Coordinates of C-alpha atoms and ligand atoms in Angstrom, one line a residue:
X1 CA 26.9 0.6 12.3
X2 CA 24.9 -1.7 14.3
X3 CA 22.5 -4.2 13.1
X4 CA 19.3 -3.5 15.0
X5 CA 16.4 -4.3 12.8
X6 CA 13.8 -1.9 13.2
X7 CA 10.2 -1.5 11.7
X8 CA 9.6 1.4 9.3
X9 CA 5.7 2.4 8.7
X10 CA 5.1 4.7 5.6
X11 CA 1.4 6.0 5.3
X12 CA 0.0 8.3 3.3
X13 CA -2.2 9.3 0.3
X14 CA -2.7 7.3 -2.9
X15 CA -0.1 7.6 -5.4
X16 CA 2.3 9.8 -3.5
X17 CA 5.3 7.6 -3.9
X18 CA 5.3 5.6 -0.4
X19 CA 5.8 2.3 -2.1
X20 CA 8.8 3.6 -4.0
X21 CA 10.3 5.2 -0.9
X22 CA 9.6 1.9 1.0
X23 CA 11.2 -0.1 -1.7
X24 CA 14.2 2.1 -2.0
X25 CA 14.7 2.1 1.7
X26 CA 14.2 -1.7 2.1
X27 CA 16.9 -2.4 -0.6
X28 CA 19.5 0.0 1.0
X29 CA 18.8 -1.3 4.6
X30 CA 18.6 -4.9 3.1
X31 CA 15.2 -5.2 5.0
X32 CA 12.0 -6.7 3.6
X33 CA 9.5 -4.5 1.7
X34 CA 5.8 -4.9 1.7
X35 CA 3.2 -3.1 0.0
X36 CA 0.2 -3.6 2.2
X37 CA -2.1 -1.9 -0.5
X38 CA -1.2 -4.9 -2.8
X39 CA -3.0 -7.2 -0.3
X40 CA -6.0 -5.1 -0.5
X41 CA -5.9 -5.0 -4.0
X42 CA -5.5 -9.0 -4.2
X43 CA -9.0 -9.3 -2.1
X44 CA -10.7 -6.7 -4.6
X45 CA -9.3 -8.7 -7.5
X46 CA -10.9 -11.9 -5.7
X47 CA -14.1 -9.9 -5.5
X48 CA -14.2 -9.1 -9.1
X49 CA -13.3 -12.8 -10.4
X50 CA -16.0 -14.1 -8.4
X51 CA -18.6 -11.7 -9.5
X52 CA -19.0 -10.6 -5.9
X53 CA -19.8 -6.9 -7.3
X54 CA -22.9 -5.8 -9.0
X55 CA -23.8 -2.1 -9.9
X56 CA -20.7 -1.1 -7.9
X57 CA -22.0 -2.8 -4.7
X58 CA -20.1 -5.4 -3.1
X59 CA -21.9 -8.5 -2.0
X60 CA -20.5 -8.3 1.5
X61 CA -22.0 -11.5 2.9
X62 CA -20.6 -13.6 0.0
X63 CA -17.3 -12.2 0.4
X64 CA -17.2 -12.8 4.1
X65 CA -18.0 -16.3 3.8
X66 CA -15.3 -16.6 1.2
X67 CA -12.6 -14.7 3.2
X68 CA -11.1 -17.9 4.7
X69 CA -10.7 -19.3 1.2
X70 CA -8.5 -16.2 0.2
X71 CA -4.8 -17.0 0.8
X72 CA -2.3 -14.2 0.0
X73 CA 1.5 -14.7 0.1
X74 CA 4.6 -13.0 -1.3
X75 CA 7.2 -14.5 -3.4
X76 CA 10.5 -12.7 -4.3
X77 CA 11.2 -12.7 -8.0
X78 CA 14.6 -14.1 -8.6
X79 CA 15.3 -11.7 -11.5
X80 CA 14.1 -8.4 -10.3
X81 CA 14.4 -9.3 -6.4
X82 CA 11.0 -7.5 -6.1
X83 CA 8.2 -9.2 -4.3
X84 CA 5.4 -10.6 -6.2
X85 CA 2.1 -11.1 -4.8
X86 CA 0.4 -14.5 -4.9
X87 CA -3.5 -15.1 -4.5
X88 CA -4.4 -18.5 -4.2
X89 CA -1.3 -19.6 -5.8
X90 CA -1.3 -17.4 -8.7
X91 CA 1.1 -14.5 -9.4
X92 CA -1.4 -11.3 -9.7
X93 CA 1.3 -8.7 -9.6
X94 CA 0.0 -7.1 -12.8
X95 CA -3.4 -7.9 -12.5
X96 CA -4.1 -6.1 -9.1
X97 CA -2.8 -2.6 -10.8
X98 CA -5.7 -2.3 -13.3
X99 CA -8.3 0.5 -13.0
X100 CA -11.0 -2.1 -12.2
X101 CA -9.5 -2.9 -9.1
X102 CA -8.4 0.7 -8.2
X103 CA -12.1 1.6 -8.7
X104 CA -13.3 -0.8 -6.0
X105 CA -10.3 -1.3 -3.6
X106 CA -11.4 1.5 -1.0
X107 CA -14.8 -0.1 -0.8
X108 CA -13.2 -3.7 0.0
X109 CA -10.7 -2.0 2.5
X110 CA -13.6 -0.5 4.4
X111 CA -14.9 -3.8 5.6
X112 CA -13.5 -4.4 9.1
X113 CA -13.4 -8.3 8.5
X114 CA -11.0 -7.9 5.6
X115 CA -9.0 -5.3 7.6
X116 CA -8.7 -7.8 10.5
X117 CA -7.5 -10.7 8.3
X118 CA -4.8 -8.6 6.5
X119 CA -3.7 -6.8 9.7
X120 CA -3.0 -10.3 11.2
X121 CA -1.1 -11.3 8.1
X122 CA 1.0 -8.1 8.1
X123 CA 1.9 -8.5 11.9
X124 CA 3.1 -11.9 11.4
X125 CA 5.3 -10.9 8.4
X126 CA 6.8 -8.0 10.4
X127 CA 7.1 -9.7 13.6
X128 CA 10.9 -10.0 13.7
X129 CA 11.6 -6.4 12.5
X130 CA 13.7 -5.5 9.5
X131 CA 10.7 -4.4 7.5
X132 CA 9.5 -1.4 5.5
X133 CA 5.8 -1.7 5.2
X134 CA 3.7 1.1 3.5
X135 CA 0.1 1.8 3.5
X136 CA -2.8 3.8 5.3
X137 CA -2.8 2.4 8.8
X138 CA 0.7 1.0 9.3
X139 CA 2.0 3.5 11.9
X140 CA -1.6 3.7 13.5
X141 CA -2.8 0.1 13.6
X142 CA -0.4 -2.4 12.3
X143 CA 2.8 -1.5 13.8
X144 CA 2.1 1.3 16.4
X145 CA 5.4 0.4 18.1
X146 CA 7.4 1.0 15.0
X147 CA 10.7 2.9 15.5
X148 CA 10.1 5.2 12.3
X149 CA 6.9 6.5 11.2
X150 CA 6.6 8.4 8.0
X151 CA 3.6 10.1 6.5
X152 CA 4.0 10.8 3.0
X153 CA 2.3 13.5 0.8
X154 CA 2.6 15.3 -2.6
X155 CA 0.8 18.0 -4.5
X156 CA -2.4 16.0 -6.1
X157 CA -1.6 17.1 -9.8
X158 CA 2.0 15.9 -9.3
X159 CA 0.5 12.5 -7.9
X160 CA -1.7 12.3 -10.9
X161 CA 1.0 12.7 -13.2
X162 CA 3.0 10.0 -11.7
X163 CA 0.2 7.4 -11.8
X164 CA -0.9 8.4 -15.3
X165 CA 2.7 7.9 -16.6
X166 CA 2.9 4.6 -14.6
X167 CA -0.4 3.3 -16.2
X168 CA 0.7 4.3 -19.6
X169 CA 4.0 2.5 -19.4
X170 CA 1.7 -0.8 -18.8
X171 CA -0.3 0.2 -21.8
X172 CA -3.5 0.9 -20.0
X173 CA -5.9 3.1 -21.6
X174 CA -7.1 5.9 -19.2
X175 CA -7.2 9.7 -19.1
X176 CA -5.7 12.0 -16.5
X177 CA -9.1 13.1 -15.6
X178 CA -10.0 9.6 -14.6
X179 CA -6.9 9.0 -12.8
X180 CA -7.4 12.1 -10.6
X181 CA -10.9 11.1 -10.0
X182 CA -9.9 7.7 -8.6
X183 CA -7.1 9.2 -6.4
X184 CA -9.4 11.9 -4.9
X185 CA -12.2 9.5 -4.3
X186 CA -9.7 6.9 -2.8
X187 CA -8.3 9.4 -0.5
X188 CA -11.7 10.7 0.7
X189 CA -12.8 7.1 1.4
X190 CA -9.8 6.0 3.1
X191 CA -9.6 9.1 5.3
X192 CA -13.3 9.1 6.1
X193 CA -14.0 5.4 6.7
X194 CA -14.8 4.2 10.4
X195 CA -12.4 1.4 10.7
X196 CA -8.7 2.6 10.8
X197 CA -8.8 5.8 8.6
X198 CA -5.8 7.2 7.1
X199 CA -4.6 10.0 9.3
X200 CA -1.0 11.2 10.2
X201 CA -0.2 10.0 13.8
X202 CA 1.5 12.5 16.3
X203 CA 4.7 10.6 16.1
X204 CA 4.8 10.2 12.3
X205 CA 7.1 12.7 10.5
X206 CA 5.8 14.4 7.3
X207 CA 7.4 14.2 4.2
X208 CA 6.2 16.2 1.2
X209 CA 7.9 14.9 -1.9
X210 CA 6.4 17.3 -4.3
X211 CA 9.5 18.6 -5.4
X212 CA 11.8 15.8 -4.4
X213 CA 13.5 13.4 -6.6
X214 CA 13.3 9.7 -5.9
X215 CA 16.9 9.9 -4.8
X216 CA 16.5 13.0 -2.7
X217 CA 13.4 11.5 -1.0
X218 CA 15.5 8.5 -0.1
X219 CA 18.4 10.6 1.3
X220 CA 16.0 12.8 3.6
X221 CA 14.9 9.3 5.2
X222 CA 18.5 8.0 5.4
X223 CA 19.5 11.3 7.3
X224 CA 16.6 11.0 9.7
X225 CA 17.4 7.4 10.6
X226 CA 21.2 8.6 11.1
X227 CA 20.3 11.7 13.0
X228 CA 18.0 9.7 15.3
X229 CA 20.4 6.9 15.8
X230 CA 17.7 4.3 14.8
X231 CA 20.1 1.6 13.7
Ligands
C5P1 O1 -1.3 1.6 -1.7 P1 -2.5 1.4 -2.7 O2 -2.8 2.7 -3.4 O3 -2.1 0.2 -3.6 O4 -3.7 0.9 -1.9 C1 -4.9 0.6 -2.5 C2 -6.1 0.8 -1.5 O5 -6.0 -0.2 -0.4 C3 -5.8 2.1 -0.6 O6 -6.5 3.1 -1.5 C4 -6.8 1.8 0.4 O7 -8.1 1.6 0.3 C5 -6.3 0.3 0.8 N1 -5.5 0.3 1.9 C6 -5.7 0.2 3.1 N2 -4.8 0.2 4.1 C7 -3.6 -0.2 3.9 C8 -3.1 -0.2 2.5 C9 -3.9 -0.1 1.3 O8 -7.0 0.6 3.5 N3 -2.7 -0.3 4.9

């Protein structure tokens, strides 16, 4: 096997297992894994912490003035070997997963200046290849030149169950109905926003993992990489 370090872009709907697939692929290929959604979540956490949201409305003007004060980076946890997101020097890996953040993140992600800032960071992280990044606009905007583009989807109730289990394991109190409402609303906002909406690009390969296990999903993609002789 040669050691060509390619870029792999994984896009798709909320809670469809994109990050799990990206993480598994990166581990298998010894690539960098970046969950771009965590960066939008970090800016949303900043928005909440600074009280820049009132009655569900973001104080866009103040947020834009503060954008240059938002510093996002990743640090690899030495024990778990998984990337931790650092917001202005603080590890916020768990805090960004709360329902409060999930409720506002798609609104924050609609703001073109926020996207511009994060896309720039994401391109910088991926400039040397050897990266698997997941999100909503990775194949379309961040790395349109990526060698492999995947568009992941799964049945909505399967996605709700997965997210519900995940939140329960973190002792977060939430009902399945609330989880479903959040996923449906985010998918709608993400697919219909003006700036870089979520959509399957023509060259992206569709993966429906409704009936696939984690291992089966990884094998499907590894076989794709092999059959296309990508690395
Ligand atoms: O991937 P995750 O569900 O954590 O992403 C949270 C939100 O961040 C998405 O619902 C979307 O609004 C936004 N996002 C985005 N573009 C990306 C990644 C995430 O707009 N590349």
